[in-house]
Tab-separated table of C-alpha atoms and ligand atoms in Angstrom:
chain	number	residue	atom	x	y	z
R	222	MET	CA	6.160	27.770	7.482
R	223	LEU	CA	8.567	25.644	8.809
R	224	LEU	CA	12.279	26.303	9.018
R	225	LEU	CA	15.236	23.990	8.470
R	226	LYS	CA	16.486	24.418	12.296
R	227	ASP	CA	12.361	23.190	13.393
R	228	LEU	CA	12.754	20.616	11.199
R	229	VAL	CA	16.473	19.145	12.587
R	230	ARG	CA	15.313	19.795	16.203
R	231	LYS	CA	12.350	17.720	15.092
R	232	VAL	CA	14.441	14.930	14.297
R	233	LYS	CA	16.321	14.944	17.082
R	234	ASP	CA	13.419	14.594	19.335
R	235	LEU	CA	12.684	11.381	17.718
R	236	PRO	CA	14.041	8.199	19.354
R	237	PRO	CA	17.217	7.877	17.495
R	238	LEU	CA	17.896	5.044	14.677
R	239	PRO	CA	19.160	1.684	16.739
R	240	ASP	CA	23.076	1.742	16.187
R	241	ILE	CA	22.665	-1.622	14.476
R	242	VAL	CA	20.341	-0.595	11.519
R	243	VAL	CA	23.327	1.913	10.411
R	244	LYS	CA	26.169	-0.332	10.933
R	245	LEU	CA	24.064	-3.507	9.429
R	246	LEU	CA	23.328	-1.117	6.510
R	247	GLN	CA	26.931	-0.063	6.019
R	248	ALA	CA	28.085	-3.874	6.533
R	249	SER	CA	25.412	-4.992	3.686
R	250	ARG	CA	27.616	-2.637	1.465
R	251	ASP	CA	30.636	-2.982	2.318
R	252	PRO	CA	31.934	-6.394	0.627
R	253	ASP	CA	35.012	-7.035	3.151
R	254	ALA	CA	32.176	-7.181	6.053
R	255	SER	CA	31.922	-10.882	6.639
R	256	VAL	CA	28.532	-12.347	7.686
R	257	ARG	CA	30.414	-13.593	10.972
R	258	GLU	CA	30.482	-9.167	12.025
R	259	MET	CA	27.030	-9.356	11.209
R	260	VAL	CA	25.580	-12.426	13.039
R	261	GLU	CA	27.495	-10.541	16.136
R	262	LEU	CA	25.635	-7.396	15.712
R	263	ILE	CA	22.494	-9.284	15.915
R	264	LYS	CA	23.085	-11.559	18.446
R	265	HIS	CA	23.628	-8.956	20.564
R	266	ASP	CA	19.968	-7.676	20.813
R	267	PRO	CA	17.779	-10.383	22.155
R	268	ALA	CA	14.425	-8.462	21.155
R	269	LEU	CA	15.765	-8.228	17.574
R	270	THR	CA	17.093	-12.028	17.458
R	271	THR	CA	13.411	-12.927	18.413
R	272	LYS	CA	11.664	-10.788	15.871
R	273	VAL	CA	14.227	-11.984	13.103
R	274	LEU	CA	13.407	-15.601	14.055
R	275	ARG	CA	9.763	-15.022	14.248
R	276	LEU	CA	9.708	-13.326	10.618
R	277	CYS	CA	11.729	-16.231	9.588
R	278	ASN	CA	9.518	-18.759	10.578
R	279	SER	CA	6.633	-17.092	9.020
R	280	SER	CA	4.041	-17.686	6.887
R	281	TYR	CA	5.614	-15.392	4.664
R	282	TYR	CA	8.931	-17.328	3.918
R	283	GLY	CA	7.444	-20.976	4.114
R	284	LEU	CA	10.887	-22.406	4.985
R	285	PRO	CA	10.449	-25.816	5.166
R	286	ARG	CA	12.016	-26.387	8.711
R	287	LYS	CA	11.778	-24.268	11.801
R	288	ILE	CA	14.868	-21.796	12.166
R	289	ASN	CA	16.408	-21.384	15.042
R	290	SER	CA	19.490	-19.315	15.494
R	291	ILE	CA	20.436	-16.099	13.081
R	292	GLN	CA	23.140	-18.397	11.633
R	293	GLU	CA	20.718	-20.820	10.820
R	294	ALA	CA	18.546	-18.056	9.049
R	295	LEU	CA	21.580	-16.559	6.901
R	296	VAL	CA	21.861	-20.024	5.658
R	297	TYR	CA	18.490	-20.289	4.617
R	298	ILE	CA	17.178	-16.721	3.582
R	299	GLY	CA	20.961	-15.194	2.621
R	300	THR	CA	22.360	-11.994	3.945
R	301	ASP	CA	20.430	-9.989	2.431
R	302	THR	CA	17.142	-10.864	3.515
R	303	LEU	CA	18.198	-10.927	6.357
R	304	VAL	CA	19.315	-7.855	6.921
R	305	ASN	CA	15.897	-6.364	5.027
R	306	PHE	CA	14.262	-8.355	8.278
R	307	ILE	CA	15.984	-6.804	10.730
R	308	LEU	CA	15.837	-3.066	9.241
R	309	ALA	CA	12.296	-3.667	8.838
R	310	GLY	CA	12.075	-4.811	12.453
R	311	CYS	CA	13.755	-1.537	14.021
R	312	LEU	CA	11.727	0.475	11.572
R	313	ALA	CA	8.438	-0.621	12.401
R	314	ALA	CA	8.795	1.221	16.013
R	315	PHE	CA	8.897	4.651	14.137
R	316	TYR	CA	5.963	3.976	12.138
R	317	GLN	CA	3.881	3.160	15.279
R	318	GLN	CA	2.285	6.331	15.745
R	319	SER	CA	-0.625	7.407	13.897
R	320	GLN	CA	0.326	10.133	11.159
R	321	ASP	CA	-3.088	11.642	11.536
R	322	GLY	CA	-2.211	14.828	10.490
R	323	TYR	CA	-2.314	13.096	7.162
R	324	GLY	CA	-5.377	11.088	7.574
R	325	LEU	CA	-3.268	8.112	8.041
R	326	GLU	CA	-4.485	5.476	11.174
R	327	SER	CA	-1.942	3.458	13.014
R	328	GLY	CA	-0.697	0.989	11.003
R	329	ASP	CA	-1.680	2.990	7.775
R	330	LEU	CA	1.773	4.519	6.960
R	331	TRP	CA	3.897	1.245	8.233
R	332	ARG	CA	1.293	-1.099	5.912
R	333	HIS	CA	2.027	1.572	2.817
R	334	SER	CA	5.820	1.095	3.450
R	335	VAL	CA	5.828	-2.877	3.973
R	336	GLY	CA	3.895	-3.069	0.375
R	337	CYS	CA	6.136	-0.252	-1.657
R	338	ALA	CA	9.130	-2.447	-0.279
R	339	ILE	CA	7.781	-5.472	-1.327
R	340	ALA	CA	6.850	-3.527	-4.589
R	341	ALA	CA	10.212	-2.370	-5.363
R	342	GLN	CA	12.140	-4.858	-4.818
R	343	LEU	CA	10.018	-7.133	-7.353
R	344	LEU	CA	10.502	-4.582	-10.077
R	345	SER	CA	14.542	-5.403	-9.680
R	346	PRO	CA	16.457	-7.760	-12.384
R	347	ALA	CA	15.903	-11.127	-11.141
R	348	ASP	CA	19.770	-11.835	-11.134
R	349	ASP	CA	20.587	-8.423	-8.922
R	350	ASP	CA	20.252	-9.266	-5.390
R	351	ALA	CA	22.266	-6.063	-4.158
R	352	LEU	CA	19.611	-3.741	-6.046
R	353	LYS	CA	16.422	-6.077	-4.745
R	354	SER	CA	17.816	-5.669	-1.083
R	355	GLU	CA	18.313	-2.099	-1.469
R	356	ALA	CA	15.166	-1.108	-3.090
R	357	PHE	CA	12.917	-3.040	0.037
R	358	THR	CA	15.261	-1.013	2.108
R	359	ALA	CA	14.197	2.331	0.033
R	360	GLY	CA	10.878	1.139	0.238
R	361	LEU	CA	10.175	0.622	3.832
R	362	LEU	CA	11.772	4.354	4.386
R	363	HIS	CA	10.418	6.281	1.199
R	364	ASP	CA	7.776	8.375	3.406
R	365	VAL	CA	9.553	7.930	6.536
R	366	GLY	CA	9.818	11.941	6.402
R	367	LYS	CA	5.615	11.835	7.165
R	368	ILE	CA	6.554	10.746	10.579
R	369	ILE	CA	7.628	14.108	11.083
R	370	LEU	CA	6.096	16.647	9.258
R	371	SER	CA	2.731	14.893	10.027
R	372	SER	CA	2.636	17.171	13.447
R	373	PHE	CA	2.618	20.032	11.263
R	374	VAL	CA	0.458	19.206	8.787
R	375	GLY	CA	-2.739	19.499	11.306
R	376	ASP	CA	-5.277	21.468	10.130
R	377	LYS	CA	-3.252	22.793	7.465
R	378	MET	CA	-3.961	19.331	5.455
R	379	GLN	CA	-7.447	21.052	3.573
R	380	GLU	CA	-5.433	23.751	2.616
R	381	ILE	CA	-3.138	21.430	0.686
R	382	MET	CA	-5.423	19.868	-0.581
R	383	ASP	CA	-7.345	22.651	-1.885
R	384	ILE	CA	-4.054	23.906	-3.798
R	385	VAL	CA	-3.528	20.524	-5.364
R	386	LYS	CA	-7.514	20.930	-6.698
R	387	ASP	CA	-7.421	24.116	-7.463
R	388	GLU	CA	-3.941	24.152	-9.379
R	389	ASP	CA	-4.069	20.453	-10.212
R	390	ILE	CA	-0.447	20.047	-9.178
R	391	PRO	CA	0.769	16.972	-7.419
R	392	PHE	CA	0.784	16.688	-3.221
R	393	GLU	CA	4.137	17.503	-2.721
R	394	LYS	CA	4.154	20.449	-4.185
R	395	ALA	CA	1.378	22.050	-2.487
R	396	GLU	CA	2.512	20.266	0.798
R	397	ARG	CA	5.648	22.779	0.361
R	398	ARG	CA	3.969	25.482	-0.187
R	399	ILE	CA	2.008	25.595	2.828
R	400	LEU	CA	4.511	24.111	5.365
R	401	GLY	CA	7.760	24.865	3.719
R	402	PHE	CA	8.997	21.196	3.283
R	403	SER	CA	7.472	18.153	1.478
R	404	HIS	CA	7.595	15.018	3.387
R	405	THR	CA	10.153	13.898	0.668
R	406	GLU	CA	12.392	16.570	1.563
R	407	ALA	CA	11.860	16.329	5.188
R	408	GLY	CA	12.842	12.556	4.937
R	409	ALA	CA	15.935	12.874	2.764
R	410	GLN	CA	16.990	15.569	5.634
R	411	MET	CA	16.121	12.615	8.054
R	412	ALA	CA	18.035	9.985	6.732
R	413	LYS	CA	21.181	12.722	6.296
R	414	MET	CA	20.880	13.334	9.982
R	415	TRP	CA	21.190	9.424	10.569
R	416	ASN	CA	24.196	8.672	8.132
R	417	LEU	CA	21.719	6.176	5.856
R	418	PRO	CA	23.797	5.681	3.031
R	419	GLU	CA	23.807	7.753	-0.003
R	420	PRO	CA	21.773	5.579	-2.587
R	421	LEU	CA	18.794	5.850	0.302
R	422	ILE	CA	18.793	9.510	0.529
R	423	GLU	CA	18.465	9.585	-2.971
R	424	ALA	CA	15.442	7.434	-2.919
R	425	ILE	CA	13.338	9.397	-0.181
R	426	SER	CA	14.494	12.630	-1.733
R	427	LEU	CA	13.641	11.708	-5.226
R	428	HIS	CA	11.126	9.453	-5.625
R	429	GLN	CA	8.170	11.506	-6.612
R	430	THR	CA	10.681	13.006	-9.068
R	431	PRO	CA	12.536	9.996	-10.509
R	432	GLN	CA	13.812	12.145	-13.537
R	433	ALA	CA	15.909	14.248	-11.503
R	434	ALA	CA	18.217	11.207	-9.974
R	435	VAL	CA	21.972	11.322	-10.846
R	436	ASN	CA	23.835	8.255	-9.279
R	437	HIS	CA	20.993	5.594	-8.462
R	438	LYS	CA	18.292	6.312	-11.246
R	439	ARG	CA	17.531	2.721	-11.483
R	440	LEU	CA	16.875	2.572	-7.791
R	441	VAL	CA	14.882	6.054	-7.627
R	442	ALA	CA	12.488	4.782	-10.535
R	443	GLN	CA	12.070	1.335	-8.940
R	444	VAL	CA	10.872	3.030	-5.908
R	445	HIS	CA	8.795	5.720	-8.022
R	446	VAL	CA	6.992	2.940	-9.117
R	447	ALA	CA	6.482	0.923	-6.448
R	448	ASN	CA	4.906	4.162	-4.666
R	449	ILE	CA	2.380	4.546	-7.650
R	450	LEU	CA	1.363	0.945	-7.659
R	451	CYS	CA	0.604	1.059	-3.654
R	452	ILE	CA	-0.978	4.331	-3.886
R	453	SER	CA	-3.336	3.329	-6.863
R	454	PHE	CA	-3.560	0.166	-4.462
R	455	GLY	CA	-5.278	2.074	-1.551
R	456	ILE	CA	-2.351	0.389	0.505
R	457	GLY	CA	-2.183	2.839	3.739
R	458	ILE	CA	-3.205	5.790	1.815
R	459	GLY	CA	-5.053	9.172	3.742
R	460	THR	CA	-6.265	11.967	2.665
R	461	ASP	CA	-3.622	12.869	0.113
R	462	GLY	CA	-5.462	9.983	-1.391
R	463	LEU	CA	-4.151	9.760	-5.209
R	464	ALA	CA	-2.662	13.331	-5.741
R	465	TYR	CA	0.788	12.191	-6.906
R	466	SER	CA	1.577	12.572	-10.556
R	467	PHE	CA	3.418	9.282	-12.384
R	468	ASP	CA	6.438	9.887	-13.977
R	469	PRO	CA	6.242	7.575	-17.521
R	470	SER	CA	10.329	8.372	-17.492
R	471	ALA	CA	10.567	6.001	-14.815
R	472	MET	CA	9.198	3.124	-16.991
R	473	GLU	CA	11.267	3.653	-19.622
R	474	GLU	CA	14.335	3.303	-17.393
R	475	LEU	CA	12.625	0.193	-15.919
R	476	GLU	CA	11.821	-0.965	-19.639
R	477	LEU	CA	8.152	-2.027	-18.819
R	478	ASN	CA	5.104	-0.847	-20.169
R	479	SER	CA	1.654	-0.831	-18.099
R	480	ASP	CA	0.667	-4.328	-18.839
R	481	ASP	CA	3.812	-5.775	-17.263
R	482	LEU	CA	2.907	-3.106	-14.284
R	483	TYR	CA	-0.391	-4.973	-13.953
R	484	ALA	CA	1.241	-8.632	-13.993
R	485	ILE	CA	3.675	-7.156	-11.355
R	486	SER	CA	0.787	-5.798	-9.237
R	487	VAL	CA	-0.849	-9.474	-9.134
R	488	LYS	CA	2.984	-10.477	-7.417
R	489	VAL	CA	3.147	-7.264	-5.567
R	490	HIS	CA	-0.789	-7.887	-3.734
R	491	ASP	CA	-0.046	-11.844	-3.586
R	492	GLN	CA	3.443	-11.562	-1.612
R	493	PHE	CA	2.031	-8.662	0.394
R	494	SER	CA	-1.102	-10.807	1.316
R	495	ARG	CA	1.141	-13.274	3.048
R	496	ALA	CA	3.553	-10.488	4.953
R	497	GLU	CA	1.127	-10.365	7.674
R	498	ASP	CA	3.963	-10.929	9.646
R	499	MET	CA	6.326	-8.116	8.886
R	500	ILE	CA	3.200	-5.584	9.594
R	501	GLY	CA	2.205	-7.113	12.472
R	502	LEU	CA	5.972	-5.800	13.907
R	503	ILE	CA	4.155	-3.012	14.337
R	504	ALA	CA	3.281	-4.770	17.384
R	505	PRO	CA	3.000	-2.588	20.664
R	506	THR	CA	6.544	-3.492	22.393
R	507	GLY	CA	8.290	-1.922	19.302
R	508	HIS	CA	8.076	1.371	19.893
R	509	ALA	CA	9.166	0.873	23.313
R	510	ASP	CA	12.103	-1.024	21.834
R	511	ALA	CA	12.982	2.155	19.525
R	512	LYS	CA	13.416	4.131	22.666
R	513	ALA	CA	15.352	2.058	24.602
R	514	ALA	CA	17.978	1.572	22.158
P	297	MET	CA	-40.962	-15.569	9.375
P	298	THR	CA	-37.998	-13.855	11.674
P	299	PRO	CA	-39.110	-11.401	13.241
P	300	VAL	CA	-36.692	-8.189	12.233
P	301	ASN	CA	-35.697	-7.263	15.695
P	302	GLU	CA	-33.911	-10.625	15.569
P	303	PHE	CA	-31.197	-8.429	13.427
P	304	LYS	CA	-30.446	-5.704	15.962
P	305	ALA	CA	-26.452	-5.853	15.150
P	306	GLU	CA	-26.308	-5.579	11.513
P	307	PRO	CA	-23.413	-8.399	10.923
P	308	VAL	CA	-20.792	-6.977	9.039
P	309	ILE	CA	-18.588	-8.290	6.191
P	310	LEU	CA	-15.127	-6.651	5.232
P	311	VAL	CA	-14.143	-7.425	1.718
P	312	GLY	CA	-10.917	-7.031	0.853
P	313	MET	CA	-8.918	-6.197	-2.499
P	314	ALA	CA	-9.167	-9.062	-4.759
P	315	GLU	CA	-11.792	-10.515	-2.769
P	316	LEU	CA	-15.435	-11.108	-3.544
P	317	SER	CA	-18.594	-12.144	-0.955
P	318	VAL	CA	-22.048	-12.318	-1.168
P	319	THR	CA	-24.521	-12.634	1.669
P	320	ASN	CA	-28.513	-13.697	1.933
P	321	HIS	CA	-28.482	-11.903	5.299
P	322	PRO	CA	-31.148	-9.371	4.547
P	323	ASN	CA	-29.582	-6.988	6.945
P	324	SER	CA	-25.764	-6.639	6.264
P	325	CYS	CA	-23.532	-4.491	5.669
P	326	LEU	CA	-20.649	-5.617	3.280
P	327	THR	CA	-17.554	-2.765	3.416
P	328	THR	CA	-14.423	-2.657	1.896
P	329	SER	CA	-10.402	-2.244	2.571
P	330	LEU	CA	-9.312	1.439	1.301
P	331	LEU	CA	-10.469	1.870	-2.711
P	332	GLY	CA	-8.110	3.482	-5.069
P	333	ALA	CA	-7.983	2.612	-8.598
P	334	GLY	CA	-9.388	-0.996	-7.937
P	335	ILE	CA	-13.173	-1.156	-8.265
P	336	VAL	CA	-16.353	-2.742	-6.316
P	337	VAL	CA	-18.981	-4.045	-7.997
P	338	ALA	CA	-21.990	-4.363	-5.673
P	339	VAL	CA	-25.185	-5.720	-6.648
P	340	HIS	CA	-28.719	-6.491	-4.824
P	341	ASP	CA	-31.974	-8.048	-5.506
P	342	PRO	CA	-34.109	-6.822	-3.581
P	343	GLU	CA	-36.531	-9.714	-3.494
P	344	SER	CA	-34.478	-12.768	-2.520
P	345	HIS	CA	-32.505	-10.314	0.075
P	346	VAL	CA	-29.222	-11.418	-1.864
P	347	GLY	CA	-26.580	-9.029	-1.648
P	348	GLY	CA	-22.710	-9.087	-2.996
P	349	LEU	CA	-19.847	-7.428	-3.482
P	350	LEU	CA	-16.787	-7.692	-5.498
P	351	HIS	CA	-13.284	-5.594	-5.054
P	352	PHE	CA	-11.259	-6.254	-8.191
P	353	MET	CA	-7.846	-5.373	-8.798
P	354	LEU	CA	-7.046	-5.345	-12.521
P	355	PRO	CA	-8.964	-5.138	-16.252
P	356	ARG	CA	-8.351	-8.351	-17.501
P	357	TRP	CA	-7.654	-12.086	-16.728
P	358	SER	CA	-5.207	-12.360	-20.125
P	359	ILE	CA	-2.488	-10.151	-17.255
P	360	ASP	CA	-2.059	-13.424	-15.495
P	361	LYS	CA	-4.276	-16.253	-16.578
P	362	GLU	CA	-2.746	-18.649	-13.590
P	363	SER	CA	-3.675	-16.395	-10.869
P	364	ALA	CA	-7.122	-15.627	-12.563
P	365	LEU	CA	-8.008	-19.482	-12.150
P	366	ASP	CA	-7.024	-19.643	-8.515
P	367	ASN	CA	-8.647	-16.268	-7.672
P	368	PRO	CA	-10.997	-14.655	-10.305
P	369	ALA	CA	-12.004	-11.565	-7.764
P	370	LEU	CA	-8.425	-10.483	-9.348
P	371	PHE	CA	-9.849	-9.367	-12.527
P	372	ALA	CA	-12.756	-7.593	-13.929
P	373	ASP	CA	-13.501	-10.328	-16.433
P	374	SER	CA	-13.345	-13.051	-14.415
P	375	GLY	CA	-14.491	-11.446	-11.104
P	376	ILE	CA	-17.842	-10.301	-12.671
P	377	PRO	CA	-19.423	-13.671	-13.738
P	378	ALA	CA	-18.226	-15.110	-10.918
P	379	LEU	CA	-20.100	-12.349	-8.265
P	380	TYR	CA	-23.217	-13.039	-10.438
P	381	LYS	CA	-22.910	-16.919	-10.591
P	382	ARG	CA	-22.679	-17.007	-6.735
P	383	CYS	CA	-25.953	-14.340	-6.104
P	384	TYR	CA	-27.902	-16.753	-8.529
P	385	LYS	CA	-26.716	-19.649	-6.519
P	386	MET	CA	-27.994	-18.010	-3.433
P	387	GLY	CA	-31.553	-17.181	-5.409
P	388	ALA	CA	-31.240	-13.957	-7.289
P	389	GLU	CA	-32.419	-13.469	-10.379
P	390	LYS	CA	-30.544	-11.304	-13.087
P	391	GLU	CA	-33.806	-9.022	-13.554
P	392	ARG	CA	-34.294	-7.879	-10.146
P	393	MET	CA	-30.473	-7.528	-9.461
P	394	LYS	CA	-29.132	-3.593	-8.954
P	395	CYS	CA	-25.896	-2.809	-9.827
P	396	TYR	CA	-23.379	0.069	-8.799
P	397	LEU	CA	-19.630	0.926	-9.375
P	398	ILE	CA	-17.497	2.402	-7.135
P	399	GLY	CA	-13.661	3.463	-7.454
P	400	GLY	CA	-11.778	3.395	-10.886
P	401	ALA	CA	-9.728	6.610	-9.140
P	402	ASN	CA	-6.439	7.432	-11.329
P	403	VAL	CA	-3.015	9.219	-10.249
P	404	MET	CA	-2.276	12.108	-11.951
P	405	ASP	CA	-0.801	11.193	-15.073
P	406	ARG	CA	-0.058	13.747	-18.093
P	407	THR	CA	0.965	10.821	-20.522
P	408	GLY	CA	-2.053	8.314	-20.218
P	409	GLY	CA	0.891	5.940	-19.831
P	410	PHE	CA	-0.694	4.780	-16.314
P	411	ASN	CA	-4.400	4.858	-16.402
P	412	LEU	CA	-5.312	1.806	-14.209
P	413	GLY	CA	-8.535	3.284	-12.646
P	414	ALA	CA	-9.759	4.491	-16.262
P	415	ASP	CA	-8.645	1.150	-17.807
P	416	ASN	CA	-10.665	-0.675	-14.621
P	417	LEU	CA	-13.397	0.935	-15.581
P	418	ASN	CA	-13.755	0.440	-18.970
P	419	ALA	CA	-13.651	-3.227	-18.519
P	420	ALA	CA	-16.290	-3.337	-16.013
P	421	THR	CA	-18.654	-0.923	-17.697
P	422	ASP	CA	-17.489	-3.411	-20.764
P	423	ILE	CA	-18.401	-6.894	-19.354
P	424	LEU	CA	-21.726	-5.518	-17.580
P	425	SER	CA	-23.029	-4.140	-20.589
P	426	LYS	CA	-22.212	-7.234	-23.116
P	427	ASN	CA	-24.421	-8.751	-20.590
P	428	GLY	CA	-27.355	-6.643	-21.001
P	429	VAL	CA	-26.420	-4.972	-17.118
P	430	SER	CA	-27.486	-1.810	-16.419
P	431	VAL	CA	-25.481	0.237	-13.748
P	432	GLU	CA	-27.765	1.970	-11.597
P	433	LYS	CA	-25.511	4.589	-10.364
P	434	THR	CA	-21.365	4.785	-10.692
P	435	TRP	CA	-18.870	6.866	-8.327
P	436	SER	CA	-15.718	6.730	-10.062
P	437	GLY	CA	-12.487	8.895	-11.195
P	438	GLY	CA	-11.052	11.707	-9.219
P	439	ILE	CA	-7.917	11.324	-7.067
P	440	GLU	CA	-9.648	10.752	-3.697
P	441	GLY	CA	-9.565	7.323	-1.904
P	442	ARG	CA	-13.100	5.788	-0.960
P	443	VAL	CA	-14.267	3.586	1.583
P	444	ILE	CA	-17.505	1.678	1.232
P	445	LYS	CA	-20.509	0.737	3.320
P	446	PHE	CA	-22.795	-1.125	1.564
P	447	HIS	CA	-26.246	-2.291	3.183
P	448	THR	CA	-28.130	-5.303	2.041
P	449	ASP	CA	-31.468	-4.516	3.260
P	450	ALA	CA	-32.455	-1.463	0.622
P	451	GLY	CA	-29.622	-2.115	-1.237
P	452	ARG	CA	-27.693	1.660	-0.190
P	453	VAL	CA	-24.086	2.353	-0.785
P	454	ASP	CA	-22.780	4.564	1.220
P	455	VAL	CA	-19.416	5.930	-0.085
P	456	GLN	CA	-16.762	7.673	1.801
P	457	ILE	CA	-14.261	10.297	0.543
P	458	ARG	CA	-10.781	9.654	2.561
P	459	GLY	CA	-10.274	12.362	5.062
P	460	GLN	CA	-14.037	13.486	4.754
P	461	GLN	CA	-17.071	13.094	7.150
P	462	GLU	CA	-19.675	13.252	4.933
P	463	VAL	CA	-21.103	10.295	3.022
P	464	GLU	CA	-22.305	10.376	-0.260
M	84	FE2	FE1	4.451	7.109	-0.762
C-alpha cells in the first residue's frame, strides 16, 4: 500500500513542470495579464516557439497562410488556443514513458489525453472561450496520476481487475483499495504540488465522480463525459478497458441526451484524426526538454 | 496459378475506427486499432478469397447525415451495406459469405443513459437480419478492449483482449 509520503516523493522525482506552464496558466486566467507578457514568456523558449509554430501550421488548424512568429500566431488562433498548444507541448514530455503498469503502450496515454482534451472542449458552450480552453487543459491532465502510479500498479493489475469483475465496481475504486490511492487522487496530489489552478485540480480529482463537484460542476461534467467517450471509442485504453462508470448527472449538467453525445462523437473523431501533429509532440525530443527545464 | 509460397509474409492492413477495407489477396491479415464500444464486422468469401472489415463507431447514419455521405464507415446502417457492396465488386457472393461481429463493449452504467456498445450491436444485428445474413459468431459486450486479427486465407478471426495473452 502506498502512503501519501511515497506519492509525494514520487512526484518530486518527476522532471519539474516547466515554469512557463505554471506562469502561462496563471496569466491566461488573469484578465489583467497582457498578451505581450505571454508572448515574452514564450519567446524566451526557442524549443517551445518551434513547437508552437509547427502546431499552428499543421493541418489541424488549416490556416490560410504560414505563421512565422508567436505574435502572428496570437492574431490568428487567439490567446486561449495558443496557451493550449503550449501546454500540450510542455505536457507531452510527461506522458512519453510507457505506462505499462496499466497495460498502456508508449504514446497511448498521450493519445487518450489529447482525445479527451478535444472532446471536453467540444462539450463547452459555443460562446464560452474561457471554458473551452480550460476544458481542453483539464482533458490533457485528467489522467496525469497514471504517470506516477504506473510503477506501483505493476503486477497488481490483475488483482485490481479481479476485484472490478467480482464486485462489479469501477476501476478507480478497486485501484484505491489495492494501491492505497486511485489515479484520480494521485493526479490531484500532483496538480496541487505543481500549483495548478483550482478548477484543474477539481477536474482531475473528480472526473470519475462528477456529482461530487462543488465549484466547477460544468467543467468536471465535461471532462467526465469526454473521458467516457474516449474510453468507449478505445482511444488509448489499457488493461482497465471500459471499467469506468458513467454518471448520468453529468448529462443533466450539460443538458445533453445520448443522441447529442453520438453527434458530438462524430466531431470528436473528425478533430482527433486531424490532431496528429499534436499527438506527434510525443517525439523523443520532448522528454529532454522537460528534463532540461 | 500463383504458387502458395509466394505469399510468405502475410500483408497486414490496419483498419482504423470509422474505416472499412476489402481485399482479395488470399493471404492477408486485416487488423484493427483497439476496439471499445465500436464494432467490427468481418466478412469472408472462401471461394473468391474476398475478405473485408468494417470498424464502425455509431449505430445510425441519421445521427449525422452529412458525415455519413462523406464516410459511410462511421455508422452501422451506412457502413454495412457499403462493406457488402465493395465485396461484391471484388467478386464475393452473398450466399457464400460468412459474417462475424466483434466489439460493442460497454462502460459501466447503472442507469442505461449511455449504452453505445449495446446500441451498436443492436443496430448491426438488425440490419444484418433484415438482409437475411446470419452471423457466424459474435464476440461482444463486457468491459474489455479488444484487438482483432482477421486472416483472409481461412477467414479466421483472432480476438485478443487488451491486457491478456490468450487469443480467443
Ligand atoms: Fe481517462
